[in-house]
XYZ file of C-alpha atoms in Angstrom:
353
model
C -10.742 5.943 -21.343
C -8.401 8.748 -21.579
C -9.733 12.368 -22.561
C -7.562 15.240 -23.065
C -8.313 19.018 -22.640
C -6.447 22.347 -22.684
C -3.571 22.679 -20.001
C -5.081 23.903 -16.713
C -3.407 27.085 -15.283
C -0.668 26.240 -12.749
C -1.058 27.183 -9.170
C 0.751 30.101 -7.712
C 1.388 31.213 -4.222
C 2.164 29.247 -1.161
C 1.311 25.684 -0.361
C -1.048 24.760 2.315
C 1.689 23.295 4.325
C 3.342 26.792 4.407
C 0.196 28.441 5.572
C 0.002 25.635 8.317
C 3.578 26.246 9.352
C 3.066 30.088 9.284
C -0.099 29.812 11.395
C 1.266 27.183 13.666
C -1.438 24.777 12.947
C -1.608 21.166 11.439
C -2.188 20.927 7.680
C -5.744 19.308 8.441
C -6.570 22.275 10.553
C -5.625 24.820 7.854
C -7.607 22.747 5.312
C -10.587 22.989 7.544
C -10.455 26.704 7.320
C -9.676 26.985 3.629
C -12.780 24.636 3.095
C -15.098 26.580 5.509
C -15.429 23.741 8.059
C -17.131 24.759 11.300
C -15.336 22.609 13.686
C -12.346 25.057 14.133
C -11.993 27.509 17.205
C -12.670 31.210 16.190
C -9.112 32.141 17.196
C -7.581 29.536 15.224
C -9.721 30.599 12.241
C -8.741 34.029 12.597
C -4.985 33.264 12.588
C -5.159 30.976 9.651
C -7.276 33.374 7.661
C -4.597 36.105 8.333
C -1.798 33.990 7.033
C -3.876 33.031 4.044
C -4.431 36.811 3.282
C -0.990 37.683 3.963
C 0.307 35.033 1.976
C -1.883 35.422 -0.963
C -2.892 31.837 -0.815
C -5.177 31.026 -3.802
C -8.006 28.862 -2.599
C -8.686 25.659 -4.713
C -12.481 25.824 -5.903
C -14.486 23.110 -4.149
C -15.306 20.049 -5.974
C -18.210 20.589 -8.086
C -19.609 17.208 -9.218
C -21.817 18.745 -12.031
C -18.848 20.783 -13.724
C -15.759 18.842 -12.783
C -14.377 16.015 -15.334
C -16.083 12.667 -14.401
C -12.852 11.031 -13.947
C -9.972 10.139 -11.714
C -6.519 8.894 -12.289
C -5.205 5.546 -11.146
C -1.604 4.903 -11.391
C -0.104 1.507 -10.615
C 3.543 0.128 -10.951
C 2.304 -2.542 -13.362
C -0.508 -3.506 -15.459
C 0.600 -7.135 -15.576
C 0.297 -8.354 -12.101
C -2.693 -9.930 -10.347
C -2.085 -7.506 -7.373
C -2.736 -4.586 -10.038
C -5.749 -6.384 -11.261
C -7.236 -6.632 -7.724
C -6.541 -2.857 -7.182
C -8.105 -1.870 -10.560
C -11.335 -4.138 -9.723
C -11.904 -2.285 -6.371
C -11.314 1.041 -7.813
C -13.659 0.587 -10.891
C -16.375 -0.857 -8.798
C -16.331 2.246 -6.223
C -15.996 4.449 -9.269
C -18.988 3.006 -11.138
C -21.136 3.582 -7.918
C -19.795 7.344 -7.885
C -20.533 7.815 -11.402
C -16.815 8.225 -12.322
C -14.574 7.039 -14.960
C -11.098 5.814 -14.157
C -7.761 6.646 -16.379
C -5.186 4.222 -15.634
C -1.605 4.340 -16.172
C 1.687 2.435 -15.304
C 4.712 3.870 -13.709
C 7.312 1.469 -12.709
C 9.071 2.200 -9.330
C 11.510 4.913 -9.491
C 14.251 2.627 -7.978
C 13.681 -0.009 -10.880
C 13.111 1.930 -14.148
C 16.057 4.438 -13.868
C 13.985 7.280 -15.728
C 15.142 10.926 -14.932
C 12.955 12.792 -12.519
C 11.817 15.173 -15.121
C 10.115 12.419 -17.100
C 8.097 11.507 -13.867
C 7.027 15.041 -13.389
C 6.004 15.053 -17.116
C 3.698 12.330 -16.407
C 2.010 14.190 -13.607
C 1.698 17.040 -16.017
C -1.009 14.983 -17.853
C -3.310 15.352 -14.935
C -3.163 18.881 -15.206
C -3.565 18.665 -18.988
C -6.847 16.796 -18.814
C -8.132 18.653 -15.791
C -8.233 15.568 -13.563
C -9.753 16.379 -10.119
C -8.035 13.785 -8.101
C -5.540 10.756 -8.453
C -4.906 7.487 -6.550
C -1.393 5.924 -6.544
C -0.617 2.210 -6.213
C 2.931 2.514 -5.972
C 5.717 1.847 -3.399
C 6.338 5.192 -2.997
C 6.437 8.750 -4.782
C 9.540 11.131 -4.759
C 9.737 14.133 -2.803
C 9.313 16.291 -6.268
C 6.179 14.445 -7.093
C 4.677 15.053 -3.585
C 5.758 18.789 -4.242
C 4.195 18.785 -7.512
C 1.048 17.498 -6.135
C 0.907 20.084 -3.429
C 1.686 22.975 -5.656
C -1.026 21.919 -8.105
C -3.542 21.210 -5.343
C -4.578 18.034 -6.707
C -6.115 15.718 -4.099
C -4.630 12.134 -4.157
C -4.366 8.933 -1.979
C -1.714 6.368 -1.664
C -2.782 2.775 -1.844
C -0.676 0.307 0.307
C 2.661 2.352 0.164
C 5.732 0.495 1.027
C 7.355 3.594 2.455
C 5.913 5.980 4.994
C 4.467 8.859 3.215
C 5.219 12.434 4.360
C 2.743 13.728 7.221
C -0.639 14.694 6.052
C -0.578 12.233 3.031
C -3.738 10.112 3.097
C -3.289 6.512 2.617
C -4.895 2.999 2.862
C -3.199 -0.219 3.949
C -3.919 -3.453 5.728
C -3.486 -4.640 9.217
C 0.100 -6.329 8.362
C 1.201 -6.769 11.799
C -2.139 -8.758 12.941
C -1.723 -10.676 9.621
C 1.797 -11.852 10.709
C 0.460 -12.754 14.066
C -2.411 -14.746 12.495
C -0.303 -16.854 10.115
C 2.352 -17.678 12.888
C -0.503 -18.647 15.538
C -2.015 -20.803 12.767
C 1.277 -22.921 12.452
C 1.579 -23.030 16.136
C -1.863 -24.305 16.624
C -0.820 -27.170 14.464
C 2.188 -28.040 16.748
C 5.024 -26.269 14.876
C 7.768 -24.767 17.000
C 10.556 -24.598 14.208
C 8.721 -21.881 12.148
C 10.791 -19.805 9.859
C 9.912 -16.471 8.060
C 10.809 -15.258 4.657
C 10.102 -11.727 5.026
C 10.207 -8.729 2.382
C 12.598 -5.824 2.510
C 13.652 -4.582 5.783
C 12.770 -0.878 4.927
C 9.080 -1.630 3.869
C 6.101 -0.787 5.997
C 4.384 -4.162 5.217
C 7.830 -6.224 5.581
C 8.518 -4.921 8.947
C 5.124 -5.219 10.136
C 4.505 -8.766 9.250
C 7.815 -9.796 10.406
C 6.981 -8.052 13.928
C 3.753 -10.097 13.926
C 5.614 -13.298 13.360
C 8.032 -12.431 16.373
C 5.142 -11.452 18.599
C 3.275 -14.601 17.949
C 6.217 -16.576 18.876
C 7.021 -14.841 22.163
C 3.380 -15.068 23.164
C 3.539 -18.689 22.760
C 6.630 -19.098 24.778
C 8.887 -20.293 21.614
C 12.335 -19.194 21.428
C 13.075 -16.776 18.481
C 15.781 -18.329 16.324
C 17.566 -15.422 14.419
C 18.741 -18.094 11.751
C 15.106 -18.741 10.762
C 14.680 -15.158 9.602
C 15.261 -14.406 5.883
C 14.652 -11.511 3.566
C 13.667 -11.785 -0.090
C 11.781 -8.687 -1.030
C 8.661 -10.163 -3.077
C 10.821 -11.987 -5.738
C 10.274 -15.815 -6.386
C 13.544 -16.686 -7.216
C 15.065 -15.012 -4.374
C 12.676 -16.625 -1.937
C 13.669 -19.898 -3.736
C 17.381 -19.192 -2.668
C 16.496 -18.205 0.857
C 14.356 -21.415 1.397
C 17.420 -23.568 0.313
C 19.448 -21.913 2.911
C 16.864 -22.649 5.414
C 16.851 -26.231 4.635
C 20.630 -26.359 4.755
C 20.550 -25.505 8.267
C 21.610 -28.114 10.831
C 18.039 -28.098 12.117
C 15.993 -26.957 9.438
C 12.268 -25.587 10.008
C 9.354 -27.661 9.758
C 7.054 -24.672 8.746
C 7.455 -21.261 6.953
C 5.621 -18.228 6.902
C 6.237 -16.525 3.545
C 5.231 -13.046 3.529
C 3.966 -12.886 -0.162
C 2.120 -15.243 -2.355
C 4.595 -14.666 -5.036
C 7.525 -15.885 -2.957
C 5.668 -18.996 -1.667
C 5.839 -20.213 -5.102
C 9.740 -20.122 -4.775
C 9.386 -21.930 -1.373
C 7.358 -24.696 -3.094
C 10.067 -25.116 -5.806
C 12.868 -25.258 -3.340
C 11.069 -27.860 -1.248
C 10.475 -30.045 -4.401
C 14.124 -29.902 -5.411
C 14.988 -31.506 -2.158
C 12.168 -34.190 -2.559
C 10.059 -32.439 0.411
C 6.125 -32.659 0.307
C 4.023 -29.820 1.204
C 2.472 -30.014 3.765
C 3.726 -33.439 4.776
C 7.261 -32.442 5.273
C 7.085 -28.803 5.349
C 4.002 -26.450 5.982
C 3.564 -23.097 4.122
C 1.554 -20.103 4.824
C 1.466 -17.019 2.357
C 0.394 -13.542 2.505
C -2.006 -11.605 0.006
C -4.387 -14.320 -1.184
C -3.979 -13.588 -4.868
C -5.355 -15.867 -7.540
C -1.975 -17.804 -7.638
C -2.582 -19.102 -4.124
C -5.673 -20.974 -5.287
C -3.836 -22.264 -8.384
C -0.671 -23.832 -6.676
C -0.502 -27.648 -5.775
C -1.290 -27.975 -3.043
C -3.474 -24.787 -2.639
C -1.877 -22.269 -0.639
C -3.090 -21.320 3.176
C -2.603 -17.667 3.055
C -3.391 -14.391 5.022
C -5.914 -12.440 2.789
C -4.974 -8.995 2.152
C -8.247 -7.063 1.047
C -6.762 -5.382 -1.812
C -10.062 -4.530 -3.798
C -11.582 -3.302 -0.588
C -8.425 -1.216 0.012
C -8.559 0.228 -3.486
C -12.393 1.006 -3.095
C -11.806 2.559 0.334
C -9.071 4.742 -1.124
C -11.390 6.096 -4.040
C -14.006 6.962 -1.371
C -11.367 8.853 0.647
C -10.323 10.482 -2.545
C -13.872 11.713 -3.165
C -13.892 13.310 0.255
C -10.839 15.047 -0.200
C -11.980 16.445 -3.630
C -15.023 17.859 -1.935
C -12.684 19.528 0.576
C -13.333 17.072 3.575
C -10.086 15.683 5.032
C -10.387 12.603 7.101
C -9.413 12.831 10.812
C -6.808 10.267 10.360
C -4.496 10.030 7.353
C -3.895 6.316 7.660
C -6.670 3.815 7.291
C -6.004 0.211 7.635
C -8.259 -2.721 6.719
C -8.377 -6.066 8.650
C -6.595 -9.223 7.312
C -7.832 -12.969 7.858
C -6.479 -16.462 7.523
C -7.687 -18.686 4.499
C -6.926 -22.176 5.280
C -6.223 -24.447 2.293
C -4.022 -27.511 1.786
C -0.489 -26.283 2.423
C -0.260 -26.765 6.119
C -0.415 -29.713 8.456
C 1.169 -30.753 11.788
C 4.860 -31.373 11.968
C 6.287 -34.563 10.421
C 5.894 -37.700 12.697
C 3.056 -35.906 14.873
C 0.074 -36.576 12.569
């Protein structure tokens, strides 16, 4: 439910990052001084306080549960995907426990929708208009201008599973993607596969590069030679993944198994195998990543690495509440563990069962 109110006054003066730089301390340390935390050395506190006074820093009032609006904002890239549904479920559950309401809005990735930056900043202005005390962003990334706006207006926020490394000091929640890549590959190795391909995400994303690194690490630990021709990239697109799988099947020595770094891409792999008359898993074993509902609906049901999206979102909400109360976590990055969910899409290589 969205509520509107009068526009909140915009913040003036230096940002906390400027104060930290002038005082020669980290942003979390400066935040502790601003919020009256005791775990700061006296000399450090004196130095930061002097800078605060000299620069005229306007302290953000501590979050008052009795007076602040009982809502937080959640911004997702789409309202139609099962990925966003899992995130919303986790945020809503945690918000219910905290007695908060959630205002949900969609903001397509800036690289895809082509909207001018002023429109995106206008979207953030709505936070100030309704007096939202905090925000969660389940987006691939924010622009530099958006980060600057949030810092200027001193609105606490947390990133959920960002694809790009956030700036220093930004709090984010993700999954143990490297370990997930290891687990998926070790599962295929345990079945006897050595010709294991991987269809990874974009090279520039945190999750894509980490899952690919986990795949390579598992092969190396097992003494299986890495084949560069077995590595393909497809973002998270089902159609592109189908094309990449066709390329793998056209190799002189095609793989007997493939680790697909997103469940959505695994559907494209299934289609490519069916086009060639191959059966999953009798002729080709497939492991996905995410454990979205689609993984259970495929035929055969997809063996996949579960990324705990709902738990990640709930953790992000709890971290946001801490930020709203002036308590910054010691670590800005929180990773939740992944685990393999075995279903029916994997089996020993052809001729070995």
